[in-house]
mmCIF file of C-alpha atoms in Angstrom:
data_model
loop_
_atom_site.group_PDB
_atom_site.id
_atom_site.type_symbol
_atom_site.label_atom_id
_atom_site.label_comp_id
_atom_site.label_asym_id
_atom_site.label_seq_id
_atom_site.Cartn_x
_atom_site.Cartn_y
_atom_site.Cartn_z
ATOM 1 C CA MET A 1 87.344 131.477 126.057
ATOM 2 C CA LYS A 2 85.736 133.913 123.605
ATOM 3 C CA ARG A 3 84.469 137.477 124.081
ATOM 4 C CA LEU A 4 81.409 138.985 122.453
ATOM 5 C CA ILE A 5 80.935 142.750 122.700
ATOM 6 C CA LEU A 6 77.618 144.288 121.677
ATOM 7 C CA VAL A 7 77.548 147.973 120.718
ATOM 8 C CA ARG A 8 74.378 149.877 119.940
ATOM 9 C CA HIS A 9 75.011 152.608 117.380
ATOM 10 C CA ALA A 10 75.544 156.125 118.735
ATOM 11 C CA LYS A 11 72.839 158.815 118.752
ATOM 12 C CA SER A 12 71.507 159.353 115.243
ATOM 13 C CA ASP A 13 69.723 162.107 113.438
ATOM 14 C CA TRP A 14 66.715 161.710 111.151
ATOM 15 C CA PRO A 15 66.751 164.474 108.540
ATOM 16 C CA GLU A 16 63.610 164.876 106.433
ATOM 17 C CA GLU A 17 63.312 162.540 103.475
ATOM 18 C CA THR A 18 66.051 160.253 104.778
ATOM 19 C CA GLU A 19 65.440 156.518 104.737
ATOM 20 C CA ASP A 20 66.011 154.671 108.031
ATOM 21 C CA PHE A 21 69.042 152.860 106.587
ATOM 22 C CA ASP A 22 70.717 156.153 105.619
ATOM 23 C CA ARG A 23 70.281 158.035 108.897
ATOM 24 C CA PRO A 24 73.533 159.780 109.929
ATOM 25 C CA LEU A 25 74.969 160.191 113.396
ATOM 26 C CA ALA A 26 73.976 163.333 115.267
ATOM 27 C CA ASP A 27 76.740 165.587 116.647
ATOM 28 C CA LYS A 28 76.039 164.078 120.075
ATOM 29 C CA GLY A 29 76.451 160.612 118.559
ATOM 30 C CA LEU A 30 79.847 161.478 117.114
ATOM 31 C CA GLU A 31 80.961 162.641 120.567
ATOM 32 C CA GLU A 32 79.473 159.551 122.283
ATOM 33 C CA ALA A 33 81.276 157.179 119.919
ATOM 34 C CA MET A 34 84.636 158.936 120.275
ATOM 35 C CA HIS A 35 84.312 159.050 124.059
ATOM 36 C CA MET A 36 83.198 155.407 124.388
ATOM 37 C CA SER A 37 85.862 154.026 122.048
ATOM 38 C CA ARG A 38 88.650 155.872 123.886
ATOM 39 C CA PHE A 39 87.235 154.763 127.248
ATOM 40 C CA MET A 40 87.226 151.113 126.148
ATOM 41 C CA LYS A 41 90.716 151.281 124.632
ATOM 42 C CA ASN A 42 92.079 153.033 127.751
ATOM 43 C CA ASN A 43 90.501 150.311 129.914
ATOM 44 C CA ASN A 44 92.202 147.579 127.870
ATOM 45 C CA VAL A 45 89.057 146.100 126.356
ATOM 46 C CA ALA A 46 90.691 143.894 123.729
ATOM 47 C CA ILE A 47 88.850 143.445 120.426
ATOM 48 C CA ASP A 48 90.167 141.484 117.421
ATOM 49 C CA TYR A 49 87.438 142.142 114.879
ATOM 50 C CA PHE A 50 84.459 144.435 114.198
ATOM 51 C CA VAL A 51 81.238 143.349 112.473
ATOM 52 C CA SER A 52 78.764 146.138 111.760
ATOM 53 C CA SER A 53 75.311 146.569 110.401
ATOM 54 C CA PRO A 54 75.752 148.280 107.019
ATOM 55 C CA ALA A 55 73.291 151.036 108.042
ATOM 56 C CA VAL A 56 75.035 154.436 108.023
ATOM 57 C CA ARG A 57 74.635 155.186 111.747
ATOM 58 C CA ALA A 58 75.967 151.779 112.857
ATOM 59 C CA LEU A 59 78.820 151.664 110.351
ATOM 60 C CA ASN A 60 79.914 155.209 111.230
ATOM 61 C CA THR A 61 79.881 154.294 114.935
ATOM 62 C CA CYS A 62 82.079 151.309 114.066
ATOM 63 C CA LYS A 63 84.463 153.475 112.017
ATOM 64 C CA ILE A 64 84.831 155.913 114.913
ATOM 65 C CA PHE A 65 85.654 153.006 117.258
ATOM 66 C CA ASN A 66 88.190 151.863 114.713
ATOM 67 C CA GLN A 67 90.087 155.147 115.058
ATOM 68 C CA SER A 68 91.043 153.797 118.500
ATOM 69 C CA TYR A 69 91.408 150.106 117.563
ATOM 70 C CA ASN A 70 92.667 150.057 113.971
ATOM 71 C CA ILE A 71 91.473 146.506 113.185
ATOM 72 C CA ASN A 72 89.499 144.751 110.438
ATOM 73 C CA ILE A 73 85.888 145.777 109.871
ATOM 74 C CA THR A 74 83.268 143.832 107.980
ATOM 75 C CA THR A 75 79.575 144.484 107.510
ATOM 76 C CA ASN A 76 76.755 141.990 107.740
ATOM 77 C CA GLU A 77 73.190 142.790 106.695
ATOM 78 C CA LYS A 78 71.907 140.392 109.357
ATOM 79 C CA LEU A 79 72.803 143.035 111.983
ATOM 80 C CA TYR A 80 70.368 145.578 110.490
ATOM 81 C CA ASN A 81 66.883 145.251 112.067
ATOM 82 C CA PRO A 82 68.105 142.008 113.634
ATOM 83 C CA SER A 83 66.277 139.216 115.392
ATOM 84 C CA GLU A 84 68.008 137.133 118.064
ATOM 85 C CA SER A 85 68.683 134.379 115.529
ATOM 86 C CA ASN A 86 70.391 136.916 113.224
ATOM 87 C CA PHE A 87 73.044 137.543 115.895
ATOM 88 C CA GLU A 88 73.594 133.814 116.356
ATOM 89 C CA SER A 89 73.916 133.326 112.601
ATOM 90 C CA VAL A 90 76.671 135.988 112.462
ATOM 91 C CA ILE A 91 78.391 134.383 115.479
ATOM 92 C CA TYR A 92 78.422 130.950 113.822
ATOM 93 C CA ASP A 93 80.075 132.473 110.734
ATOM 94 C CA LEU A 94 83.027 133.827 112.760
ATOM 95 C CA ASP A 95 86.489 132.370 112.282
ATOM 96 C CA ASP A 96 87.759 130.637 115.415
ATOM 97 C CA ASN A 97 90.981 132.680 115.221
ATOM 98 C CA VAL A 98 88.844 135.626 116.359
ATOM 99 C CA ASN A 99 88.798 135.564 120.157
ATOM 100 C CA SER A 100 87.080 138.885 120.801
ATOM 101 C CA VAL A 101 84.528 140.420 118.440
ATOM 102 C CA ALA A 102 82.371 143.549 118.594
ATOM 103 C CA PHE A 103 79.012 143.727 116.815
ATOM 104 C CA PHE A 104 77.569 147.169 115.974
ATOM 105 C CA SER A 105 73.814 146.964 115.679
ATOM 106 C CA HIS A 106 70.399 148.422 116.559
ATOM 107 C CA ASN A 107 67.603 148.315 119.090
ATOM 108 C CA ASN A 108 65.351 146.484 119.760
ATOM 109 C CA GLY A 109 67.319 143.560 118.395
ATOM 110 C CA ILE A 110 70.521 144.180 120.329
ATOM 111 C CA SER A 111 68.701 144.532 123.675
ATOM 112 C CA ASN A 112 66.586 141.448 122.971
ATOM 113 C CA PHE A 113 69.648 139.394 122.060
ATOM 114 C CA ALA A 114 71.558 140.549 125.160
ATOM 115 C CA ASN A 115 68.553 139.631 127.308
ATOM 116 C CA SER A 116 68.422 136.187 125.685
ATOM 117 C CA ILE A 117 72.017 135.364 126.695
ATOM 118 C CA SER A 118 72.161 137.011 130.122
ATOM 119 C CA GLU A 119 70.111 137.296 133.252
ATOM 120 C CA ASP A 120 71.487 140.724 134.214
ATOM 121 C CA ILE A 121 70.324 142.806 131.317
ATOM 122 C CA PHE A 122 68.830 146.028 130.414
ATOM 123 C CA HIS A 123 67.824 148.256 127.581
ATOM 124 C CA PHE A 124 70.760 149.601 125.564
ATOM 125 C CA PRO A 125 71.053 153.383 125.379
ATOM 126 C CA THR A 126 72.616 154.772 122.201
ATOM 127 C CA CYS A 127 76.321 153.826 122.165
ATOM 128 C CA GLY A 128 75.768 151.451 125.104
ATOM 129 C CA VAL A 129 78.234 148.556 125.205
ATOM 130 C CA ALA A 130 77.913 145.127 126.826
ATOM 131 C CA GLY A 131 80.769 142.629 126.977
ATOM 132 C CA PHE A 132 80.233 138.907 127.487
ATOM 133 C CA GLU A 133 82.657 136.094 128.193
ATOM 134 C CA ILE A 134 81.657 132.943 126.332
ATOM 135 C CA ASP A 135 83.009 129.694 127.776
ATOM 136 C CA CYS A 136 83.958 127.984 124.510
ATOM 137 C CA ASN A 137 86.936 127.455 122.219
ATOM 138 C CA SER A 138 84.944 127.593 118.998
ATOM 139 C CA TRP A 139 82.143 129.974 118.012
ATOM 140 C CA SER A 140 80.247 126.884 116.842
ATOM 141 C CA GLU A 141 79.790 126.011 120.557
ATOM 142 C CA PHE A 142 78.114 129.372 121.320
ATOM 143 C CA ASP A 143 74.565 128.141 121.901
ATOM 144 C CA GLY A 144 75.437 125.626 124.613
ATOM 145 C CA ALA A 145 78.275 127.625 126.157
ATOM 146 C CA LYS A 146 78.075 129.369 129.518
ATOM 147 C CA LYS A 147 77.879 133.147 129.073
ATOM 148 C CA ARG A 148 78.823 135.772 131.633
ATOM 149 C CA LEU A 149 78.325 139.530 131.514
ATOM 150 C CA MET A 150 81.749 141.139 132.078
ATOM 151 C CA PHE A 151 80.734 144.794 131.764
ATOM 152 C CA PHE A 152 78.043 147.191 130.666
ATOM 153 C CA TYR A 153 78.984 150.739 129.758
ATOM 154 C CA ASP A 154 76.416 153.512 129.437
ATOM 155 C CA PRO A 155 77.972 156.524 127.674
ATOM 156 C CA GLY A 156 76.185 158.892 130.034
ATOM 157 C CA LYS A 157 77.829 157.252 133.070
ATOM 158 C CA ILE A 158 81.474 156.820 132.057
ATOM 159 C CA LYS A 159 84.223 159.336 132.789
#
């Protein structure tokens, strides 16, 4: 059994003359990410590995989560402005020793991908997190594997 956790980056800012890729987190986003990462860690959401879009807002969200988790982080350009197939491509590149992975990415791609693998889905708010159980032993079996939504956390609705 594998676990895939999808995290939309926290609330970002868009200062003048800043490229989309370089947008920083807003103060609210910093708070959202700290709150969500502590909530997940305190609720025993196990994660072995983080893969983030290299965009500043996604990578900084990932780094804040890593203050709670203290695990390996890698970046993958396929998670910036991603299509559904981009997510699958990153999944197929995962080592099978990784049982639980979190991807830090962007809308609309992250919502579209979540909708493609689940019937229960939604539109991700900033710093929204969805966790899926994937019924497989190898990430290479992802496409044909049964997928089940385990949780969805909206930062505005967690305590």
